[in-house]
PDB file of C-alpha atoms in Angstrom:
ATOM      1  CA  MET A 300     230.426 175.058-146.875  1.00  0.00           C
ATOM      2  CA  SER A 301     234.108 175.344-146.182  1.00  0.00           C
ATOM      3  CA  GLU A 302     236.108 172.675-144.305  1.00  0.00           C
ATOM      4  CA  ASN A 303     236.638 175.013-141.342  1.00  0.00           C
ATOM      5  CA  ARG A 304     232.878 175.534-140.901  1.00  0.00           C
ATOM      6  CA  ILE A 305     232.267 171.794-141.287  1.00  0.00           C
ATOM      7  CA  GLY A 306     234.998 171.075-138.560  1.00  0.00           C
ATOM      8  CA  LEU A 307     233.472 173.753-136.271  1.00  0.00           C
ATOM      9  CA  LEU A 308     229.946 172.310-136.717  1.00  0.00           C
ATOM     10  CA  VAL A 309     231.155 168.739-135.975  1.00  0.00           C
ATOM     11  CA  GLY A 310     233.088 169.958-132.943  1.00  0.00           C
ATOM     12  CA  THR A 311     230.078 171.867-131.630  1.00  0.00           C
ATOM     13  CA  ILE A 312     227.884 168.840-131.997  1.00  0.00           C
ATOM     14  CA  ALA A 313     230.373 166.641-130.276  1.00  0.00           C
ATOM     15  CA  VAL A 314     230.775 168.986-127.335  1.00  0.00           C
ATOM     16  CA  THR A 315     227.099 169.320-127.067  1.00  0.00           C
ATOM     17  CA  VAL A 316     226.588 165.590-126.993  1.00  0.00           C
ATOM     18  CA  MET A 317     229.333 165.179-124.332  1.00  0.00           C
ATOM     19  CA  VAL A 318     227.747 167.881-122.155  1.00  0.00           C
ATOM     20  CA  PHE A 319     224.383 166.229-122.526  1.00  0.00           C
ATOM     21  CA  LEU A 320     225.791 162.849-121.399  1.00  0.00           C
ATOM     22  CA  ILE A 321     228.081 164.146-118.638  1.00  0.00           C
ATOM     23  CA  LEU A 322     226.118 166.918-117.058  1.00  0.00           C
ATOM     24  CA  PRO A 323     223.499 164.722-115.389  1.00  0.00           C
ATOM     25  CA  GLN A 324     226.264 162.640-113.754  1.00  0.00           C
ATOM     26  CA  LEU A 325     228.049 165.878-112.594  1.00  0.00           C
ATOM     27  CA  ILE A 326     224.799 167.071-111.069  1.00  0.00           C
ATOM     28  CA  LEU A 327     224.332 163.746-109.217  1.00  0.00           C
ATOM     29  CA  LEU A 328     227.898 163.816-108.005  1.00  0.00           C
ATOM     30  CA  VAL A 329     227.455 167.354-106.599  1.00  0.00           C
ATOM     31  CA  GLN A 330     224.172 166.221-104.930  1.00  0.00           C
ATOM     32  CA  SER A 331     225.945 163.355-103.219  1.00  0.00           C
ATOM     33  CA  PHE A 332     227.866 165.797-101.026  1.00  0.00           C
ATOM     34  CA  THR A 333     224.817 167.247 -99.475  1.00  0.00           C
ATOM     35  CA  ALA A 334     224.564 167.448 -95.740  1.00  0.00           C
ATOM     36  CA  GLU A 335     220.754 167.675 -95.766  1.00  0.00           C
ATOM     37  CA  ASP A 336     218.215 164.906 -95.315  1.00  0.00           C
ATOM     38  CA  TYR A 337     217.018 165.394 -98.907  1.00  0.00           C
ATOM     39  CA  LEU A 338     218.438 165.868-102.342  1.00  0.00           C
ATOM     40  CA  SER A 339     218.680 169.342-103.769  1.00  0.00           C
ATOM     41  CA  PHE A 340     220.683 171.184-106.389  1.00  0.00           C
ATOM     42  CA  PRO A 341     222.723 173.093-105.518  1.00  0.00           C
ATOM     43  CA  PRO A 342     222.965 171.595-101.915  1.00  0.00           C
ATOM     44  CA  LYS A 343     222.526 174.316 -99.269  1.00  0.00           C
ATOM     45  CA  HIS A 344     225.234 172.653 -97.099  1.00  0.00           C
ATOM     46  CA  PHE A 345     227.943 170.375 -98.189  1.00  0.00           C
ATOM     47  CA  GLY A 346     229.599 167.495 -96.311  1.00  0.00           C
ATOM     48  CA  LEU A 347     230.551 163.838 -96.383  1.00  0.00           C
ATOM     49  CA  ARG A 348     227.619 162.767 -94.260  1.00  0.00           C
ATOM     50  CA  TRP A 349     226.049 160.296 -96.608  1.00  0.00           C
ATOM     51  CA  TYR A 350     229.411 158.792 -97.712  1.00  0.00           C
ATOM     52  CA  ALA A 351     230.040 158.105 -94.012  1.00  0.00           C
ATOM     53  CA  PHE A 352     226.534 156.659 -93.852  1.00  0.00           C
ATOM     54  CA  ILE A 353     226.953 154.103 -96.601  1.00  0.00           C
ATOM     55  CA  PHE A 354     230.295 152.857 -95.151  1.00  0.00           C
ATOM     56  CA  GLY A 355     228.750 152.668 -91.571  1.00  0.00           C
ATOM     57  CA  ASP A 356     225.397 151.113 -92.559  1.00  0.00           C
ATOM     58  CA  GLU A 357     225.574 147.319 -92.589  1.00  0.00           C
ATOM     59  CA  THR A 358     223.306 146.909 -95.553  1.00  0.00           C
ATOM     60  CA  TRP A 359     225.177 149.253 -97.834  1.00  0.00           C
ATOM     61  CA  ARG A 360     228.498 147.945 -96.702  1.00  0.00           C
ATOM     62  CA  ARG A 361     227.519 144.372 -97.432  1.00  0.00           C
ATOM     63  CA  ALA A 362     226.212 145.281-100.800  1.00  0.00           C
ATOM     64  CA  LEU A 363     229.286 147.176-101.886  1.00  0.00           C
ATOM     65  CA  SER A 364     231.574 144.374-100.483  1.00  0.00           C
ATOM     66  CA  THR A 365     229.684 141.764-102.510  1.00  0.00           C
ATOM     67  CA  SER A 366     229.893 143.890-105.773  1.00  0.00           C
ATOM     68  CA  LEU A 367     233.609 144.527-105.088  1.00  0.00           C
ATOM     69  CA  LEU A 368     234.307 140.824-104.337  1.00  0.00           C
ATOM     70  CA  ILE A 369     232.607 139.647-107.498  1.00  0.00           C
ATOM     71  CA  ALA A 370     234.298 142.232-109.663  1.00  0.00           C
ATOM     72  CA  VAL A 371     237.748 141.446-108.136  1.00  0.00           C
ATOM     73  CA  LEU A 372     237.224 137.707-108.747  1.00  0.00           C
ATOM     74  CA  VAL A 373     235.670 138.004-112.264  1.00  0.00           C
ATOM     75  CA  THR A 374     238.282 140.359-113.717  1.00  0.00           C
ATOM     76  CA  PRO A 375     241.328 138.000-113.649  1.00  0.00           C
ATOM     77  CA  LEU A 376     239.185 135.138-114.775  1.00  0.00           C
ATOM     78  CA  ALA A 377     237.782 137.122-117.630  1.00  0.00           C
ATOM     79  CA  VAL A 378     241.241 138.292-118.600  1.00  0.00           C
ATOM     80  CA  ILE A 379     242.598 134.727-118.707  1.00  0.00           C
ATOM     81  CA  ILE A 380     239.677 133.255-120.539  1.00  0.00           C
ATOM     82  CA  GLY A 381     239.250 136.188-122.914  1.00  0.00           C
ATOM     83  CA  THR A 382     242.939 136.513-123.752  1.00  0.00           C
ATOM     84  CA  ALA A 383     243.124 132.784-124.535  1.00  0.00           C
ATOM     85  CA  ALA A 384     239.972 132.979-126.580  1.00  0.00           C
ATOM     86  CA  ALA A 385     241.291 136.001-128.551  1.00  0.00           C
ATOM     87  CA  ILE A 386     244.573 134.158-129.350  1.00  0.00           C
ATOM     88  CA  GLY A 387     242.678 131.019-130.366  1.00  0.00           C
ATOM     89  CA  LEU A 388     240.403 133.054-132.717  1.00  0.00           C
ATOM     90  CA  ASP A 389     243.412 134.843-134.152  1.00  0.00           C
ATOM     91  CA  ARG A 390     245.195 131.574-134.868  1.00  0.00           C
ATOM     92  CA  GLY A 391     242.279 129.392-135.573  1.00  0.00           C
ATOM     93  CA  PRO A 392     240.812 128.077-138.869  1.00  0.00           C
ATOM     94  CA  MET A 393     239.653 130.874-141.098  1.00  0.00           C
ATOM     95  CA  ARG A 394     236.350 129.286-141.867  1.00  0.00           C
ATOM     96  CA  MET A 395     235.242 128.937-138.209  1.00  0.00           C
ATOM     97  CA  ARG A 396     236.808 132.187-137.004  1.00  0.00           C
ATOM     98  CA  LYS A 397     233.966 134.520-137.943  1.00  0.00           C
ATOM     99  CA  ALA A 398     231.205 132.215-136.443  1.00  0.00           C
ATOM    100  CA  MET A 399     233.146 131.596-133.308  1.00  0.00           C
ATOM    101  CA  ARG A 400     233.914 135.258-132.807  1.00  0.00           C
ATOM    102  CA  THR A 401     230.253 136.156-133.320  1.00  0.00           C
ATOM    103  CA  ALA A 402     229.175 133.536-130.824  1.00  0.00           C
ATOM    104  CA  LEU A 403     231.645 134.605-128.204  1.00  0.00           C
ATOM    105  CA  VAL A 404     230.989 138.304-128.342  1.00  0.00           C
ATOM    106  CA  SER A 405     227.165 137.979-128.690  1.00  0.00           C
ATOM    107  CA  PRO A 406     226.531 138.780-124.945  1.00  0.00           C
ATOM    108  CA  MET A 407     227.739 142.358-125.736  1.00  0.00           C
ATOM    109  CA  VAL A 408     224.877 142.919-128.172  1.00  0.00           C
ATOM    110  CA  LEU A 409     222.105 140.771-126.757  1.00  0.00           C
ATOM    111  CA  PRO A 410     219.618 142.522-124.342  1.00  0.00           C
ATOM    112  CA  HIS A 411     220.615 141.769-120.698  1.00  0.00           C
ATOM    113  CA  VAL A 412     217.007 140.896-119.917  1.00  0.00           C
ATOM    114  CA  VAL A 413     217.227 137.976-122.346  1.00  0.00           C
ATOM    115  CA  LEU A 414     220.548 136.898-120.976  1.00  0.00           C
ATOM    116  CA  GLY A 415     219.302 137.152-117.421  1.00  0.00           C
ATOM    117  CA  MET A 416     216.238 135.029-118.146  1.00  0.00           C
ATOM    118  CA  ALA A 417     218.247 132.508-119.998  1.00  0.00           C
ATOM    119  CA  ILE A 418     220.959 132.211-117.279  1.00  0.00           C
ATOM    120  CA  TYR A 419     218.268 132.049-114.634  1.00  0.00           C
ATOM    121  CA  ARG A 420     216.432 129.140-116.404  1.00  0.00           C
ATOM    122  CA  VAL A 421     219.808 127.223-116.653  1.00  0.00           C
ATOM    123  CA  PHE A 422     220.890 127.984-113.062  1.00  0.00           C
ATOM    124  CA  LEU A 423     217.631 127.269-111.353  1.00  0.00           C
ATOM    125  CA  PRO A 424     217.400 123.490-111.728  1.00  0.00           C
ATOM    126  CA  LEU A 425     221.100 123.259-110.709  1.00  0.00           C
ATOM    127  CA  ARG A 426     220.411 125.367-107.615  1.00  0.00           C
ATOM    128  CA  PHE A 427     223.135 127.632-108.792  1.00  0.00           C
ATOM    129  CA  ASP A 428     221.208 130.762-108.451  1.00  0.00           C
ATOM    130  CA  ASP A 429     221.787 133.346-105.536  1.00  0.00           C
ATOM    131  CA  THR A 430     225.299 131.794-105.010  1.00  0.00           C
ATOM    132  CA  LEU A 431     228.644 133.502-105.345  1.00  0.00           C
ATOM    133  CA  ALA A 432     229.726 131.019-107.943  1.00  0.00           C
ATOM    134  CA  GLY A 433     226.637 131.494-109.958  1.00  0.00           C
ATOM    135  CA  PHE A 434     227.306 135.361-109.909  1.00  0.00           C
ATOM    136  CA  LEU A 435     230.820 134.695-111.058  1.00  0.00           C
ATOM    137  CA  VAL A 436     229.820 132.457-113.974  1.00  0.00           C
ATOM    138  CA  ALA A 437     227.003 134.935-115.016  1.00  0.00           C
ATOM    139  CA  HIS A 438     229.325 137.916-114.953  1.00  0.00           C
ATOM    140  CA  LEU A 439     232.032 136.007-116.804  1.00  0.00           C
ATOM    141  CA  VAL A 440     229.481 135.574-119.667  1.00  0.00           C
ATOM    142  CA  LEU A 441     229.138 139.345-119.820  1.00  0.00           C
ATOM    143  CA  CYS A 442     232.814 140.307-119.222  1.00  0.00           C
ATOM    144  CA  VAL A 443     234.824 137.897-121.392  1.00  0.00           C
ATOM    145  CA  PRO A 444     233.654 139.468-124.702  1.00  0.00           C
ATOM    146  CA  TYR A 445     235.167 142.764-123.743  1.00  0.00           C
ATOM    147  CA  VAL A 446     238.525 141.117-123.191  1.00  0.00           C
ATOM    148  CA  ILE A 447     238.176 139.224-126.495  1.00  0.00           C
ATOM    149  CA  VAL A 448     237.492 142.480-128.414  1.00  0.00           C
ATOM    150  CA  THR A 449     240.321 144.449-126.876  1.00  0.00           C
ATOM    151  CA  VAL A 450     242.912 141.715-127.028  1.00  0.00           C
ATOM    152  CA  GLY A 451     241.778 140.762-130.559  1.00  0.00           C
ATOM    153  CA  ALA A 452     242.348 144.501-131.592  1.00  0.00           C
ATOM    154  CA  SER A 453     245.811 144.328-130.163  1.00  0.00           C
ATOM    155  CA  LEU A 454     246.695 141.101-131.909  1.00  0.00           C
ATOM    156  CA  GLN A 455     245.468 142.571-135.259  1.00  0.00           C
ATOM    157  CA  ALA A 456     247.891 145.395-134.751  1.00  0.00           C
ATOM    158  CA  MET A 457     250.870 143.301-133.627  1.00  0.00           C
ATOM    159  CA  ASP A 458     253.838 142.606-135.801  1.00  0.00           C
ATOM    160  CA  ARG A 459     253.677 138.909-136.350  1.00  0.00           C
ATOM    161  CA  SER A 460     257.270 138.825-137.551  1.00  0.00           C
ATOM    162  CA  LEU A 461     258.537 139.285-133.974  1.00  0.00           C
ATOM    163  CA  GLU A 462     256.894 136.128-132.842  1.00  0.00           C
ATOM    164  CA  GLN A 463     258.229 134.227-135.963  1.00  0.00           C
ATOM    165  CA  ALA A 464     261.686 135.583-135.177  1.00  0.00           C
ATOM    166  CA  ALA A 465     261.489 134.302-131.631  1.00  0.00           C
ATOM    167  CA  MET A 466     260.464 130.909-132.824  1.00  0.00           C
ATOM    168  CA  SER A 467     263.197 130.817-135.489  1.00  0.00           C
ATOM    169  CA  LEU A 468     265.698 131.417-132.685  1.00  0.00           C
ATOM    170  CA  GLY A 469     264.556 128.366-130.800  1.00  0.00           C
ATOM    171  CA  ALA A 470     261.635 129.495-128.686  1.00  0.00           C
ATOM    172  CA  SER A 471     258.755 127.166-128.438  1.00  0.00           C
ATOM    173  CA  LEU A 472     255.236 128.271-129.233  1.00  0.00           C
ATOM    174  CA  PRO A 473     254.181 128.673-125.442  1.00  0.00           C
ATOM    175  CA  VAL A 474     257.522 130.641-124.776  1.00  0.00           C
ATOM    176  CA  ALA A 475     256.873 132.864-127.740  1.00  0.00           C
ATOM    177  CA  LEU A 476     253.339 133.595-126.581  1.00  0.00           C
ATOM    178  CA  TRP A 477     254.426 134.384-123.055  1.00  0.00           C
ATOM    179  CA  ARG A 478     257.655 136.352-123.741  1.00  0.00           C
ATOM    180  CA  VAL A 479     256.658 138.058-127.011  1.00  0.00           C
ATOM    181  CA  VAL A 480     252.957 138.018-127.786  1.00  0.00           C
ATOM    182  CA  LEU A 481     251.535 138.828-124.319  1.00  0.00           C
ATOM    183  CA  PRO A 482     253.878 141.852-123.778  1.00  0.00           C
ATOM    184  CA  LEU A 483     252.976 143.260-127.142  1.00  0.00           C
ATOM    185  CA  VAL A 484     249.143 142.958-126.514  1.00  0.00           C
ATOM    186  CA  ARG A 485     249.381 144.232-122.932  1.00  0.00           C
ATOM    187  CA  PRO A 486     247.443 147.409-123.650  1.00  0.00           C
ATOM    188  CA  GLY A 487     244.559 145.264-124.877  1.00  0.00           C
ATOM    189  CA  VAL A 488     244.816 143.006-121.829  1.00  0.00           C
ATOM    190  CA  ILE A 489     244.658 146.054-119.519  1.00  0.00           C
ATOM    191  CA  ALA A 490     241.780 147.682-121.371  1.00  0.00           C
ATOM    192  CA  GLY A 491     239.833 144.372-121.211  1.00  0.00           C
ATOM    193  CA  ALA A 492     240.500 144.072-117.470  1.00  0.00           C
ATOM    194  CA  VAL A 493     239.212 147.624-116.844  1.00  0.00           C
ATOM    195  CA  PHE A 494     236.104 146.982-118.974  1.00  0.00           C
ATOM    196  CA  ALA A 495     235.537 143.635-117.266  1.00  0.00           C
ATOM    197  CA  PHE A 496     235.834 145.179-113.658  1.00  0.00           C
ATOM    198  CA  ILE A 497     233.443 148.058-114.586  1.00  0.00           C
ATOM    199  CA  THR A 498     230.850 145.742-116.259  1.00  0.00           C
ATOM    200  CA  SER A 499     230.962 143.377-113.346  1.00  0.00           C
ATOM    201  CA  PHE A 500     230.689 145.966-110.605  1.00  0.00           C
ATOM    202  CA  ASP A 501     227.852 147.958-112.380  1.00  0.00           C
ATOM    203  CA  GLU A 502     225.861 144.877-113.509  1.00  0.00           C
ATOM    204  CA  PHE A 503     222.300 144.932-112.455  1.00  0.00           C
ATOM    205  CA  ILE A 504     219.830 143.103-114.746  1.00  0.00           C
ATOM    206  CA  VAL A 505     221.462 139.660-114.863  1.00  0.00           C
ATOM    207  CA  THR A 506     222.336 139.782-111.152  1.00  0.00           C
ATOM    208  CA  TYR A 507     218.748 140.758-110.309  1.00  0.00           C
ATOM    209  CA  PHE A 508     217.444 137.576-111.890  1.00  0.00           C
ATOM    210  CA  LEU A 509     219.703 135.404-109.854  1.00  0.00           C
ATOM    211  CA  ALA A 510     219.663 137.260-106.477  1.00  0.00           C
ATOM    212  CA  SER A 511     217.068 136.554-103.854  1.00  0.00           C
ATOM    213  CA  ARG A 512     219.018 136.827-100.452  1.00  0.00           C
ATOM    214  CA  GLN A 513     222.368 138.214-101.539  1.00  0.00           C
ATOM    215  CA  THR A 514     222.553 141.875-102.542  1.00  0.00           C
ATOM    216  CA  THR A 515     224.976 143.874-104.754  1.00  0.00           C
ATOM    217  CA  ALA A 516     225.334 147.609-104.915  1.00  0.00           C
ATOM    218  CA  PRO A 517     223.078 148.053-108.059  1.00  0.00           C
ATOM    219  CA  ILE A 518     220.422 145.907-106.508  1.00  0.00           C
ATOM    220  CA  GLN A 519     220.508 147.845-103.274  1.00  0.00           C
ATOM    221  CA  ILE A 520     220.210 151.042-105.107  1.00  0.00           C
ATOM    222  CA  PHE A 521     217.125 149.748-106.960  1.00  0.00           C
ATOM    223  CA  SER A 522     215.601 148.504-103.736  1.00  0.00           C
ATOM    224  CA  SER A 523     216.176 151.813-102.072  1.00  0.00           C
ATOM    225  CA  LEU A 524     214.588 153.748-104.945  1.00  0.00           C
ATOM    226  CA  SER A 525     211.488 151.539-104.541  1.00  0.00           C
ATOM    227  CA  TYR A 526     210.783 153.303-101.180  1.00  0.00           C
ATOM    228  CA  GLN A 527     212.237 156.794-101.302  1.00  0.00           C
ATOM    229  CA  LEU A 528     214.980 158.809-102.870  1.00  0.00           C
ATOM    230  CA  GLU A 529     217.612 159.245-100.229  1.00  0.00           C
ATOM    231  CA  PRO A 530     220.954 161.058-100.480  1.00  0.00           C
ATOM    232  CA  SER A 531     222.615 157.789 -99.729  1.00  0.00           C
ATOM    233  CA  ILE A 532     221.739 156.571-103.219  1.00  0.00           C
ATOM    234  CA  ALA A 533     223.449 159.591-104.714  1.00  0.00           C
ATOM    235  CA  ALA A 534     226.507 158.872-102.510  1.00  0.00           C
ATOM    236  CA  VAL A 535     226.722 155.243-103.798  1.00  0.00           C
ATOM    237  CA  SER A 536     226.277 156.406-107.339  1.00  0.00           C
ATOM    238  CA  GLY A 537     228.804 159.140-106.914  1.00  0.00           C
ATOM    239  CA  LEU A 538     231.323 156.595-105.528  1.00  0.00           C
ATOM    240  CA  THR A 539     230.659 154.223-108.456  1.00  0.00           C
ATOM    241  CA  LEU A 540     230.993 157.223-110.917  1.00  0.00           C
ATOM    242  CA  VAL A 541     234.359 158.238-109.412  1.00  0.00           C
ATOM    243  CA  VAL A 542     235.784 154.704-109.535  1.00  0.00           C
ATOM    244  CA  THR A 543     234.583 154.175-113.074  1.00  0.00           C
ATOM    245  CA  ALA A 544     236.036 157.540-114.127  1.00  0.00           C
ATOM    246  CA  ALA A 545     239.339 156.868-112.372  1.00  0.00           C
ATOM    247  CA  LEU A 546     239.749 153.459-114.142  1.00  0.00           C
ATOM    248  CA  CYS A 547     238.923 154.918-117.525  1.00  0.00           C
ATOM    249  CA  GLY A 548     241.402 157.884-116.814  1.00  0.00           C
ATOM    250  CA  LEU A 549     244.105 155.340-115.971  1.00  0.00           C
ATOM    251  CA  LEU A 550     243.383 153.436-119.204  1.00  0.00           C
ATOM    252  CA  ILE A 551     243.521 156.620-121.287  1.00  0.00           C
ATOM    253  CA  LEU A 552     246.708 157.682-119.489  1.00  0.00           C
ATOM    254  CA  ARG A 553     248.198 154.237-120.128  1.00  0.00           C
ATOM    255  CA  GLY A 554     247.381 154.426-123.756  1.00  0.00           C
ATOM    256  CA  SER A 555     248.812 157.922-124.067  1.00  0.00           C
ATOM    257  CA  MET A 556     252.033 156.820-122.447  1.00  0.00           C
ATOM    258  CA  ALA A 557     252.213 153.734-124.703  1.00  0.00           C
ATOM    259  CA  GLY A 558     251.696 155.977-127.810  1.00  0.00           C
ATOM    260  CA  THR A 559     254.380 158.442-126.609  1.00  0.00           C
ATOM    261  CA  THR A 560     256.837 155.593-126.022  1.00  0.00           C
ATOM    262  CA  GLN A 561     256.039 154.104-129.485  1.00  0.00           C
ATOM    263  CA  VAL A 562     256.658 157.499-131.155  1.00  0.00           C
ATOM    264  CA  ALA A 563     259.910 158.043-129.309  1.00  0.00           C
TER     265      ALA A 563
END
């Protein structure tokens, strides 16, 4: 088989997989603009009725506000902790580096059901469950690994001679980290912040273990699905999809601009 045919086959498979993954989300997004009392595809009448409903309904507004508040608070904390951890792993002893990295990024690969149960068992005796602080700590456990991975990748690609040159010219280590290292790993920091925000805003399983009175958007969606499938659920899902896609698009655009600047 020639290289052209192999490339065509790989491209066809890639496009098929992308369509398979994206098409259900596009269908849901179109359904969210229905003006009817039920979901249908394609909708007979289009409108923003259910988007107005979720912003006007107290339950949905409170759930969305809680999710947004947690994500906004978690993101900068995850960036600070994850960036510091990534730099520490990059500069730490070689023997402990692999074990520490594995331990720190393990929440990315462990099932969230296991994490949720473990965090709940720790928080319950401390009466830390169903509190904003408890949600923040639990979401940090999930979000920090993404920052560690993205910043760590940027550190691996960084030219260490620039930092050494700054220190040879009299800059202290903290100054070199602030003025040289952090600007160079900025793409990794931004990517980590985007992933942290999306992960926190969309998190359901761990939050479900901790929540009893407080409600986030994913928990409210699950609760609504337990009774009936309303277009309001599609509207919330569509809103979440648009926000997630916009953040990922900004991240891709930022990477493309950085690559163009580097080439220039």
